Each structure stands twice: as structure tokens, then as C-alpha cells.
Coordinates of C-alpha atoms in Angstrom, one line a residue:
Chain H
X1 CA 146.5 146.8 122.7
X2 CA 144.5 144.0 121.2
X3 CA 140.9 144.9 120.5
X4 CA 137.9 142.6 120.4
X5 CA 138.8 139.5 118.5
X6 CA 136.3 137.5 116.5
X7 CA 136.4 134.3 114.6
X8 CA 135.8 133.2 112.0
X9 CA 135.8 136.4 109.9
X10 CA 133.8 134.7 107.1
X11 CA 131.7 131.6 107.1
X12 CA 129.5 130.0 104.4
X13 CA 127.4 127.1 105.5
X14 CA 124.5 125.1 104.3
X15 CA 121.0 125.5 105.8
X16 CA 120.5 123.2 108.7
X17 CA 124.1 123.2 109.8
X18 CA 125.3 124.4 113.2
X19 CA 127.3 127.6 113.3
X20 CA 129.5 128.7 116.2
X21 CA 130.9 132.2 116.3
X22 CA 133.7 133.1 118.8
X23 CA 134.7 136.2 120.6
X24 CA 137.6 137.3 122.9
X25 CA 136.7 140.6 124.6
X26 CA 139.3 143.3 125.5
X27 CA 141.2 142.2 128.6
X28 CA 139.7 143.6 131.7
X29 CA 136.3 144.5 130.2
X30 CA 133.5 143.0 132.2
X31 CA 130.5 143.5 129.8
X32 CA 130.2 141.7 126.5
X33 CA 127.6 142.2 123.7
X34 CA 126.6 140.3 120.6
X35 CA 125.0 142.4 117.8
X36 CA 123.7 141.4 114.4
X37 CA 123.9 143.8 111.4
X38 CA 121.7 143.6 108.3
X39 CA 120.9 146.1 105.6
X40 CA 117.2 146.0 106.5
X41 CA 117.4 146.3 110.3
X42 CA 120.8 147.8 110.9
X43 CA 122.6 146.9 114.2
X44 CA 120.5 144.9 116.6
X45 CA 121.5 143.9 120.1
X46 CA 121.1 140.1 120.6
X47 CA 122.4 139.5 124.1
X48 CA 124.7 141.0 126.6
X49 CA 126.7 139.6 129.5
X50 CA 128.0 141.3 132.7
X51 CA 130.7 139.5 134.6
X52 CA 130.1 136.4 132.4
X53 CA 126.4 136.3 133.4
X54 CA 123.7 136.8 130.7
X55 CA 121.7 139.8 131.7
X56 CA 119.4 140.4 128.8
X57 CA 118.8 138.0 125.9
X58 CA 115.5 139.6 124.7
X59 CA 117.1 140.3 121.4
X60 CA 117.8 136.7 120.6
X61 CA 115.5 136.0 117.7
X62 CA 114.7 132.4 118.2
X63 CA 115.5 129.4 120.3
X64 CA 117.9 128.4 117.5
X65 CA 120.2 131.0 118.9
X66 CA 122.2 130.5 122.0
X67 CA 125.2 132.3 123.6
X68 CA 127.6 131.4 126.4
X69 CA 130.4 133.1 128.2
X70 CA 132.3 130.4 130.2
X71 CA 134.9 132.8 131.4
X72 CA 135.9 136.5 131.2
X73 CA 138.0 136.1 128.0
X74 CA 135.7 134.0 125.8
X75 CA 132.2 133.9 124.4
X76 CA 130.3 132.0 121.8
X77 CA 127.2 132.6 119.7
X78 CA 125.7 129.4 118.3
X79 CA 123.0 129.0 115.7
X80 CA 121.5 125.5 115.4
X81 CA 120.0 124.8 112.9
X82 CA 121.0 127.7 110.7
X83 CA 118.6 129.2 108.1
X84 CA 119.3 131.5 105.1
X85 CA 117.6 134.4 107.0
X86 CA 120.4 134.2 109.6
X87 CA 122.8 135.6 107.0
X88 CA 124.3 138.7 108.4
X89 CA 127.3 140.2 110.0
X90 CA 127.6 139.3 113.7
X91 CA 129.6 141.7 115.9
X92 CA 130.9 141.1 119.4
X93 CA 131.7 144.1 121.5
X94 CA 132.9 144.8 125.0
X95 CA 133.1 147.6 127.6
X96 CA 134.9 148.2 130.9
X97 CA 131.7 149.1 132.7
X98 CA 128.1 150.0 132.2
X99 CA 127.7 153.3 130.4
X100 CA 131.2 153.4 129.1
X101 CA 132.3 153.3 125.5
X102 CA 131.6 150.0 123.8
X103 CA 134.3 148.7 121.5
X104 CA 133.5 146.4 118.5
X105 CA 135.3 143.6 116.8
X106 CA 135.7 143.3 113.1
X107 CA 132.7 141.0 112.8
X108 CA 131.9 137.6 111.5
X109 CA 130.3 137.5 108.1
X110 CA 127.8 134.6 107.9
X111 CA 126.2 133.4 104.8
X112 CA 123.7 130.5 105.0
X113 CA 122.9 128.9 101.6
Chain F
X1 CA 111.1 151.6 123.5
X2 CA 114.3 153.5 122.7
X3 CA 114.4 154.8 119.1
X4 CA 117.1 156.4 117.0
X5 CA 116.5 158.0 113.6
X6 CA 119.3 159.2 111.4
X7 CA 119.0 161.5 108.4
X8 CA 119.8 161.7 105.6
X9 CA 120.3 158.0 104.8
X10 CA 122.9 158.9 102.3
X11 CA 124.9 162.1 101.5
X12 CA 127.3 162.9 98.7
X13 CA 129.5 165.9 99.1
X14 CA 132.4 167.5 97.2
X15 CA 135.7 167.6 99.0
X16 CA 135.7 170.7 101.2
X17 CA 131.9 171.0 101.3
X18 CA 130.8 171.2 104.9
X19 CA 127.6 169.6 106.1
X20 CA 125.8 168.1 109.1
X21 CA 124.3 164.7 109.9
X22 CA 121.3 164.4 112.1
X23 CA 120.4 161.9 114.8
X24 CA 117.0 162.2 116.5
X25 CA 116.4 160.0 119.5
X26 CA 113.7 158.9 121.9
X27 CA 114.9 157.3 125.1
X28 CA 113.6 156.9 128.7
X29 CA 116.3 159.1 130.2
X30 CA 119.6 159.5 128.3
X31 CA 122.7 158.1 129.8
X32 CA 124.8 158.7 126.8
X33 CA 124.7 159.3 123.0
X34 CA 127.5 157.8 121.0
X35 CA 128.8 158.4 117.4
X36 CA 130.6 155.7 115.6
X37 CA 132.2 155.5 112.1
X38 CA 132.0 152.3 110.2
X39 CA 134.1 151.5 107.1
X40 CA 133.1 148.8 104.6
X41 CA 134.0 145.3 106.0
X42 CA 134.9 146.7 109.4
X43 CA 133.3 147.0 112.8
X44 CA 132.0 150.3 114.2
X45 CA 134.8 152.6 115.4
X46 CA 134.1 154.9 118.3
X47 CA 134.2 158.6 117.7
X48 CA 132.4 160.5 120.5
X49 CA 130.2 160.2 123.6
X50 CA 127.9 163.0 124.7
X51 CA 126.1 163.0 128.0
X52 CA 124.1 166.2 128.4
X53 CA 122.4 168.8 126.4
X54 CA 124.7 171.5 125.3
X55 CA 127.8 169.3 125.3
X56 CA 130.1 169.4 122.3
X57 CA 133.0 167.2 121.3
X58 CA 135.5 167.7 118.5
X59 CA 138.0 165.5 116.6
X60 CA 139.8 166.8 113.5
X61 CA 137.1 167.8 111.0
X62 CA 134.2 166.4 113.1
X63 CA 132.2 168.1 115.8
X64 CA 129.3 166.5 117.6
X65 CA 126.6 168.4 119.5
X66 CA 123.7 167.4 121.6
X67 CA 120.3 168.7 122.5
X68 CA 117.5 167.1 124.5
X69 CA 116.0 165.6 121.3
X70 CA 118.8 165.3 118.8
X71 CA 122.5 165.3 118.0
X72 CA 124.3 166.6 115.0
X73 CA 127.6 165.5 113.6
X74 CA 129.1 168.5 111.8
X75 CA 131.8 167.8 109.1
X76 CA 133.9 170.7 108.2
X77 CA 135.9 170.8 104.9
X78 CA 135.7 167.0 104.5
X79 CA 138.2 164.9 102.7
X80 CA 137.7 161.7 100.7
X81 CA 139.0 159.7 103.7
X82 CA 136.0 160.9 105.7
X83 CA 133.8 158.7 103.5
X84 CA 132.1 156.1 105.7
X85 CA 128.8 155.2 107.4
X86 CA 128.3 157.2 110.5
X87 CA 126.2 155.6 113.2
X88 CA 124.4 157.2 116.2
X89 CA 123.5 155.2 119.2
X90 CA 121.9 155.8 122.7
X91 CA 122.0 154.1 126.0
X92 CA 119.3 154.7 128.6
X93 CA 119.7 156.1 132.1
X94 CA 117.8 153.4 134.0
X95 CA 119.1 150.0 134.7
X96 CA 117.3 146.7 134.5
X97 CA 117.0 146.7 130.7
X98 CA 119.7 146.3 128.2
X99 CA 122.8 148.3 128.8
X100 CA 123.7 147.9 125.2
X101 CA 123.4 150.6 122.6
X102 CA 120.3 151.2 120.5
X103 CA 121.6 152.2 117.0
X104 CA 120.2 154.2 114.2
X105 CA 120.6 152.8 110.7
X106 CA 123.3 155.3 109.8
X107 CA 124.2 157.9 107.3
X108 CA 126.3 156.7 104.4
X109 CA 128.6 159.6 103.6
X110 CA 130.6 159.9 100.3
X111 CA 133.1 162.6 99.8
X112 CA 134.1 163.1 96.2
X113 CA 137.5 164.5 95.3

């Protein structure tokens, strides 16, 4: 079975550029999460969707961050404009239903220079 | 606010030397406590879910236990391939807020041959 698929795996971009990270959740899962991982703060929940609807975006750090889920099999996390402090690993995760095990993708490693 | 504290931050053991990792949590009603393993450059990989105090789960050399305030991950006779960062996370009972997991910062475990 395919797990959560993220792209790109690695991205290096210049400050001020737009960054778009992509995620395909596990087929049949109806909740999707975006997390950010840094050495200082560990794993932080940015936003989560249930049935393609954003439920809680209180973890999104600034208006520069936005996320969409146009259908059950695709989500994007966009940073515009990007800043060096956005450098981190961004994980997408999905689950079948609330309270169940959450499965993670391999992450997108973002470096903003 | 839900909080998860893991200790120690790092642990170095000799192969075969058993030990335990600690996860202390504060949550407004626990729905579930999760243990994940994360290898360098990878996403967190699910290990266990515990739902109620007194519950135990085992998988190979790992055993997870749960009390009302903390969880332990016991590692018996570890092997070098058990080297990884072990993450603990909780999800609250009540709805309305994020259904995503709140993570601790992890314990970085190294097993020396």
C-alpha cells in the first residue's frame, strides 16, 4: 500500500520566493495534517483538514503560510514570501478517522537562503 | 494547553543493555498516547497507541506502558538497529480543538555494538 506521498523531498530557495509543498494522503483517509519539524521546537501542528475542510489552522505561524485541500487526494502548503526562518522539515500526515493512528510522509526538507 | 515532556533527551547504551524512556504528559482528558520511531531523514513511523492507564503494548524488544501521568517505552536487550529518535505524542479526548497530535521533542537513542 502506498503511504503518504510528499513532494518535493528537498527544496532550496531564495528568500522572498514562493514555495509550494504537495501531499497525497493515504487513499480513504479523511483527515490530513501538516506539521513542521525543527531542532528547537520539535514537531508542531500547523493545520489539519477533515473531509477536505480546514478545521484548525491555529498553528499556522503567519499569513505568509496558507494551505488548501481541493480534493480528498491532494493538499498543498504554500509559503509566500519565504524567509530563512521557514527552513525546516515539513511533514504531511493522514488518518482514517479522528483518534486513529496518524501516518506520516517522508517529509519535505526546505532550506531558504 | 496540552504538553508532552520526554526524558532523557539523549541516551547511549551498549548492545544488550536494557533501559526505559519516559514521556510525561498534561492533557485535558487523554484520548490516546502514541509512540513513534523516527530515523534520520525519515518521517515518524508508528509504533504503539495506548488508551487507558494500565494498558501495555509490546513489539519485539519494545514495550510501552501507560499511567495517568506518564508513559514508558522499555527497551529490552537492544540492538544497534534500534538506534533512532523515539517520539511520544498525545491527542485529547474533547473535540473542537485540534485532533492532531501534540508531540514531545523526543529521545535520541544510540545503541553501540
